Amino acid sequence: MEDARAAGRRVGFVPTMGALHDGHLTLAREARARVGEGGLVAVSIFVNPTQFGPNEDFSKYPRELEGDVERCASAGVDVVFAPDAAAMYPEGEKTRVHVHALSTPLCGPFRPGHFEGVATIVTKLFALVGRSVAVFGRKDYQQWRVLSRLAEDLMLPVEVVGVRTVREKDGLAMSSRNRYLSNEERAKAGAIPKALGAAARRWNDGERDALALRAMVEAELRAVADSIDYVEVRHPLSLEPYAAGDQALVAVALRIGKTRLIDNVVIGEEPPPA
Ligand code: PAF
């Protein structure tokens, strides 16, 4: 990385947990677009234990390094970095990074410690990679906001970029966890982008009442979800409850079967997802 920079190459960085799909490859292509053909694009693959709760899917999270390396090569990635847990969390390590306020709402209460785990690993990765443009997917919208804040607050030489969610034909946000869904569950999941799309259209028709938007999304999700963690309408940058403004984040988290899915749309900014 240092050599590349010394030679005047810009570095684009895409942190991932592997099980790469077209959404990730879009992030790699965005990194390439940012650093140019002469730049260096690096992807990290690390299933980070500290961001999973005790009852979450750490042990069953898909691991397929060989296929991932091939996918990276096909997307023009120059370097794949796949450390093991002992390299990232050596014995005796004690430091955790916590981004206040932005880690608190939305997924915060449902995944205690999650954003601290994410912030900690990404700080370590940013320290290793150094001056770069780091590209994240906006499917994990709150994560993107947390990490943008983190880079700024810690004065890291990293520009954090968020890329719009890449979706399947029916609008379902691409996610490594979609593979947990049975066919029947996968069909139900199509209701998520539809509900967000309906909210976006209501917004475009002039609706600004957050409670009304929330109620309508929730009603649509109730028809398919086994449980709903939240449906929230928030300010897209501060993540405070939406009060006024030309744009709003509508974010949802729900379970279909055993699989927890999240999705969002920034209404007033991006087109309806379905
Ligand atoms: O979005 C992910 O895949 C992970 O949360 C990240 C950013 C790679 C940190 O482990």
Short mmCIF file of C-alpha atoms and ligand atoms in Angstrom, two decimals:
data_model
loop_
_atom_site.label_atom_id
_atom_site.label_comp_id
_atom_site.label_asym_id
_atom_site.label_seq_id
_atom_site.Cartn_x
_atom_site.Cartn_y
_atom_site.Cartn_z
CA MET A 1 0.00 0.00 0.00
CA GLU A 2 2.81 2.38 1.00
CA ASP A 3 4.72 1.48 -2.18
CA ALA A 4 1.67 2.18 -4.30
CA ARG A 5 1.12 5.55 -2.68
CA ALA A 6 4.83 6.41 -2.93
CA ALA A 7 4.50 5.70 -6.65
CA GLY A 8 1.67 8.24 -6.75
CA ARG A 9 -1.18 5.73 -6.94
CA ARG A 10 -4.42 6.50 -5.12
CA VAL A 11 -5.88 3.72 -3.00
CA GLY A 12 -9.52 2.62 -3.04
CA PHE A 13 -10.62 0.34 -0.21
CA VAL A 14 -13.70 -1.87 0.17
CA PRO A 15 -14.03 -3.55 3.58
CA THR A 16 -16.24 -6.66 3.47
CA MET A 17 -17.05 -9.84 5.35
CA GLY A 18 -16.85 -11.88 2.14
CA ALA A 19 -19.62 -13.96 0.53
CA LEU A 20 -19.35 -11.34 -2.16
CA HIS A 21 -22.31 -10.56 -4.40
CA ASP A 22 -22.94 -8.00 -7.12
CA GLY A 23 -23.53 -5.33 -4.48
CA HIS A 24 -19.94 -5.73 -3.24
CA LEU A 25 -18.59 -5.80 -6.79
CA THR A 26 -20.40 -2.51 -7.43
CA LEU A 27 -18.49 -1.08 -4.45
CA ALA A 28 -15.21 -2.31 -5.96
CA ARG A 29 -16.11 -0.72 -9.28
CA GLU A 30 -16.95 2.54 -7.50
CA ALA A 31 -13.56 2.38 -5.76
CA ARG A 32 -11.93 1.91 -9.18
CA ALA A 33 -13.85 4.86 -10.61
CA ARG A 34 -12.64 7.01 -7.71
CA VAL A 35 -8.94 6.11 -7.96
CA GLY A 36 -8.70 5.65 -11.71
CA GLU A 37 -7.01 2.95 -13.77
CA GLY A 38 -3.63 3.84 -12.28
CA GLY A 39 -4.94 3.49 -8.74
CA LEU A 40 -4.93 0.48 -6.47
CA VAL A 41 -8.18 -1.16 -5.34
CA ALA A 42 -8.04 -3.31 -2.20
CA VAL A 43 -10.82 -5.47 -0.72
CA SER A 44 -10.63 -6.83 2.81
CA ILE A 45 -12.48 -10.01 3.74
CA PHE A 46 -12.89 -10.63 7.43
CA VAL A 47 -15.88 -12.00 9.32
CA ASN A 48 -15.45 -9.77 12.33
CA PRO A 49 -16.39 -11.61 15.55
CA THR A 50 -16.86 -8.48 17.68
CA GLN A 51 -19.80 -7.20 15.64
CA PHE A 52 -21.92 -10.31 16.19
CA GLY A 53 -24.06 -10.82 19.29
CA PRO A 54 -23.94 -14.17 21.15
CA ASN A 55 -27.16 -15.36 19.47
CA GLU A 56 -26.33 -14.06 16.00
CA ASP A 57 -25.05 -15.81 12.90
CA PHE A 58 -21.25 -15.51 13.33
CA SER A 59 -20.60 -19.25 13.11
CA LYS A 60 -22.91 -19.85 10.15
CA TYR A 61 -21.98 -16.66 8.25
CA PRO A 62 -20.95 -17.87 4.75
CA ARG A 63 -17.19 -18.17 4.24
CA GLU A 64 -16.01 -18.83 0.69
CA LEU A 65 -12.63 -17.21 0.28
CA GLU A 66 -11.65 -18.95 -2.96
CA GLY A 67 -14.78 -17.88 -4.83
CA ASP A 68 -14.50 -14.39 -3.33
CA VAL A 69 -10.93 -14.00 -4.59
CA GLU A 70 -12.11 -15.02 -8.08
CA ARG A 71 -14.98 -12.56 -7.94
CA CYS A 72 -12.56 -9.82 -6.87
CA ALA A 73 -10.22 -10.62 -9.76
CA SER A 74 -13.11 -10.47 -12.21
CA ALA A 75 -14.04 -7.03 -10.86
CA GLY A 76 -10.49 -5.72 -11.36
CA VAL A 77 -9.51 -5.69 -7.67
CA ASP A 78 -5.72 -5.48 -7.22
CA VAL A 79 -5.32 -6.70 -3.64
CA VAL A 80 -7.42 -8.98 -1.42
CA PHE A 81 -6.59 -8.86 2.27
CA ALA A 82 -8.04 -11.73 4.33
CA PRO A 83 -6.54 -11.67 7.81
CA ASP A 84 -7.39 -14.17 10.56
CA ALA A 85 -8.90 -13.23 13.91
CA ALA A 86 -5.56 -13.46 15.74
CA ALA A 87 -4.07 -10.88 13.37
CA MET A 88 -6.87 -8.38 13.92
CA TYR A 89 -7.41 -9.12 17.62
CA PRO A 90 -4.00 -10.21 18.96
CA GLU A 91 -3.81 -11.46 22.52
CA GLY A 92 -3.95 -8.65 25.05
CA GLU A 93 -5.87 -6.23 22.83
CA LYS A 94 -8.15 -3.96 24.84
CA THR A 95 -9.34 -1.13 22.60
CA ARG A 96 -12.89 -0.59 21.37
CA VAL A 97 -14.14 2.35 19.33
CA HIS A 98 -17.59 3.74 20.07
CA VAL A 99 -19.33 6.34 17.93
CA HIS A 100 -21.89 7.97 20.20
CA ALA A 101 -25.42 9.00 19.19
CA LEU A 102 -25.28 7.52 15.69
CA SER A 103 -24.90 4.01 17.13
CA THR A 104 -27.89 4.46 19.46
CA PRO A 105 -31.07 4.43 17.30
CA LEU A 106 -32.35 1.99 14.66
CA CYS A 107 -30.31 -1.24 14.86
CA GLY A 108 -28.53 -0.03 18.04
CA PRO A 109 -30.94 -1.45 20.65
CA PHE A 110 -31.50 -4.67 18.71
CA ARG A 111 -27.82 -5.45 18.20
CA PRO A 112 -26.04 -4.33 21.37
CA GLY A 113 -22.31 -3.89 20.74
CA HIS A 114 -22.70 -4.29 16.97
CA PHE A 115 -21.63 -0.80 15.92
CA GLU A 116 -18.81 -0.80 18.45
CA GLY A 117 -17.52 -3.99 16.83
CA VAL A 118 -17.88 -2.47 13.36
CA ALA A 119 -16.23 0.82 14.40
CA THR A 120 -13.37 -1.04 16.07
CA ILE A 121 -12.55 -3.31 13.14
CA VAL A 122 -12.91 -0.56 10.57
CA THR A 123 -10.62 1.74 12.57
CA LYS A 124 -8.02 -1.03 12.57
CA LEU A 125 -8.47 -1.59 8.83
CA PHE A 126 -8.26 2.15 8.12
CA ALA A 127 -5.04 2.28 10.17
CA LEU A 128 -3.56 -0.54 8.07
CA VAL A 129 -4.68 0.83 4.72
CA GLY A 130 -3.91 4.48 5.38
CA ARG A 131 -4.78 7.35 3.04
CA SER A 132 -7.57 6.09 0.82
CA VAL A 133 -11.13 6.32 -0.42
CA ALA A 134 -13.22 3.72 1.42
CA VAL A 135 -16.46 2.59 -0.19
CA PHE A 136 -19.46 1.21 1.71
CA GLY A 137 -22.95 0.14 0.69
CA ARG A 138 -25.89 2.20 1.82
CA LYS A 139 -27.91 -0.94 2.48
CA ASP A 140 -26.15 -0.76 5.85
CA TYR A 141 -27.13 2.88 6.03
CA GLN A 142 -26.53 3.41 9.75
CA GLN A 143 -23.12 1.73 9.46
CA TRP A 144 -22.22 4.14 6.66
CA ARG A 145 -23.20 7.15 8.82
CA VAL A 146 -21.29 5.77 11.85
CA LEU A 147 -18.16 5.19 9.76
CA SER A 148 -18.31 8.58 8.03
CA ARG A 149 -18.46 10.24 11.46
CA LEU A 150 -15.68 8.02 12.78
CA ALA A 151 -13.24 8.91 9.98
CA GLU A 152 -13.95 12.58 10.47
CA ASP A 153 -13.80 12.57 14.27
CA LEU A 154 -10.59 10.54 14.44
CA MET A 155 -9.09 12.69 11.66
CA LEU A 156 -8.25 9.64 9.62
CA PRO A 157 -6.96 10.24 6.09
CA VAL A 158 -9.86 8.25 4.67
CA GLU A 159 -12.68 9.58 2.54
CA VAL A 160 -15.77 7.51 3.31
CA VAL A 161 -18.15 7.07 0.37
CA GLY A 162 -21.64 5.51 0.48
CA VAL A 163 -23.04 3.80 -2.61
CA ARG A 164 -26.75 3.31 -3.25
CA THR A 165 -28.12 -0.13 -2.55
CA VAL A 166 -27.89 -2.65 -5.38
CA ARG A 167 -31.14 -4.58 -5.75
CA GLU A 168 -32.43 -7.83 -7.23
CA LYS A 169 -35.02 -7.71 -10.04
CA ASP A 170 -37.95 -7.51 -7.60
CA GLY A 171 -36.18 -4.78 -5.65
CA LEU A 172 -34.87 -6.87 -2.72
CA ALA A 173 -31.60 -5.37 -1.47
CA MET A 174 -28.65 -7.65 -2.22
CA SER A 175 -27.25 -9.15 0.97
CA SER A 176 -25.05 -12.09 1.87
CA ARG A 177 -27.84 -13.10 4.28
CA ASN A 178 -30.46 -13.49 1.51
CA ARG A 179 -29.11 -16.98 0.94
CA TYR A 180 -30.54 -18.01 4.33
CA LEU A 181 -34.07 -17.51 2.93
CA SER A 182 -36.15 -20.47 1.73
CA ASN A 183 -37.97 -19.97 -1.60
CA GLU A 184 -41.15 -19.09 0.23
CA GLU A 185 -39.35 -16.60 2.49
CA ARG A 186 -37.51 -15.11 -0.47
CA ALA A 187 -40.85 -14.47 -2.20
CA LYS A 188 -42.16 -12.75 0.95
CA ALA A 189 -39.03 -10.57 1.16
CA GLY A 190 -40.08 -8.86 -2.08
CA ALA A 191 -42.63 -6.98 0.06
CA ILE A 192 -39.81 -4.99 1.74
CA PRO A 193 -38.75 -2.86 -1.26
CA LYS A 194 -42.43 -2.61 -2.26
CA ALA A 195 -43.32 -1.11 1.13
CA LEU A 196 -40.41 1.34 0.90
CA GLY A 197 -41.38 2.16 -2.68
CA ALA A 198 -44.97 2.89 -1.61
CA ALA A 199 -43.67 5.25 1.09
CA ALA A 200 -41.44 7.01 -1.44
CA ARG A 201 -44.40 7.51 -3.78
CA ARG A 202 -46.58 8.85 -0.95
CA TRP A 203 -43.74 11.27 -0.13
CA ASN A 204 -43.50 12.31 -3.76
CA ASP A 205 -47.27 12.98 -3.66
CA GLY A 206 -46.65 15.42 -0.79
CA GLU A 207 -47.02 13.31 2.37
CA ARG A 208 -44.69 14.64 5.10
CA ASP A 209 -46.27 13.09 8.18
CA ALA A 210 -43.63 10.66 9.49
CA LEU A 211 -46.21 8.75 11.54
CA ALA A 212 -48.43 8.19 8.50
CA LEU A 213 -45.47 7.01 6.39
CA ARG A 214 -44.32 4.73 9.16
CA ALA A 215 -47.77 3.25 9.69
CA MET A 216 -48.18 2.45 6.03
CA VAL A 217 -44.78 0.72 5.74
CA GLU A 218 -45.41 -1.20 8.93
CA ALA A 219 -48.81 -2.40 7.74
CA GLU A 220 -47.27 -3.75 4.53
CA LEU A 221 -44.42 -5.47 6.36
CA ARG A 222 -46.74 -7.04 8.93
CA ALA A 223 -48.23 -9.13 6.14
CA VAL A 224 -44.91 -10.96 5.56
CA ALA A 225 -42.72 -10.48 8.64
CA ASP A 226 -42.43 -12.96 11.49
CA SER A 227 -41.33 -10.01 13.61
CA ILE A 228 -40.48 -6.37 13.04
CA ASP A 229 -37.61 -4.74 14.94
CA TYR A 230 -38.39 -1.25 13.70
CA VAL A 231 -39.80 0.97 10.99
CA GLU A 232 -38.37 4.46 11.40
CA VAL A 233 -38.47 7.75 9.56
CA ARG A 234 -35.32 9.71 10.35
CA HIS A 235 -33.17 12.62 9.28
CA PRO A 236 -30.75 11.12 6.71
CA LEU A 237 -27.58 12.56 8.30
CA SER A 238 -28.20 12.97 12.03
CA LEU A 239 -30.50 9.91 12.22
CA GLU A 240 -32.70 11.94 14.60
CA PRO A 241 -36.46 11.40 14.17
CA TYR A 242 -37.63 13.19 11.02
CA ALA A 243 -39.10 16.58 11.80
CA ALA A 244 -38.78 18.62 8.60
CA GLY A 245 -36.74 18.75 5.42
CA ASP A 246 -36.66 17.73 1.77
CA GLN A 247 -35.35 14.24 2.43
CA ALA A 248 -36.01 11.51 4.95
CA LEU A 249 -34.52 8.12 5.66
CA VAL A 250 -37.09 5.34 5.95
CA ALA A 251 -35.30 2.39 7.52
CA VAL A 252 -36.66 -1.03 8.44
CA ALA A 253 -35.44 -4.18 10.16
CA LEU A 254 -37.51 -7.33 10.31
CA ARG A 255 -37.30 -11.04 10.50
CA ILE A 256 -38.64 -13.42 7.86
CA GLY A 257 -38.35 -16.89 9.31
CA LYS A 258 -35.08 -16.80 11.23
CA THR A 259 -33.38 -14.31 8.91
CA ARG A 260 -33.02 -10.69 9.96
CA LEU A 261 -33.20 -8.33 6.99
CA ILE A 262 -32.65 -4.57 6.85
CA ASP A 263 -33.41 -2.10 4.12
CA ASN A 264 -33.91 1.61 3.65
CA VAL A 265 -34.63 4.37 1.18
CA VAL A 266 -33.78 8.05 1.37
CA ILE A 267 -37.03 9.51 0.10
CA GLY A 268 -36.68 12.77 -1.74
CA GLU A 269 -33.18 11.69 -2.80
CA GLU A 270 -33.33 8.28 -4.49
CA PRO A 271 -35.99 6.64 -6.65
CA PRO A 272 -38.51 4.23 -5.08
CA PRO A 273 -36.81 0.81 -4.73
CA ALA A 274 -39.78 -1.04 -6.26
O1 PAF B 1 -20.55 -4.23 6.10
C1 PAF B 1 -19.76 -5.15 6.41
O2 PAF B 1 -19.57 -6.12 5.67
C2 PAF B 1 -19.05 -5.09 7.74
O3 PAF B 1 -19.86 -4.58 8.74
C3 PAF B 1 -17.70 -4.35 7.68
C4 PAF B 1 -17.88 -2.90 7.32
C5 PAF B 1 -16.80 -5.04 6.66
C6 PAF B 1 -17.01 -4.42 9.05
O4 PAF B 1 -16.79 -5.73 9.45
#
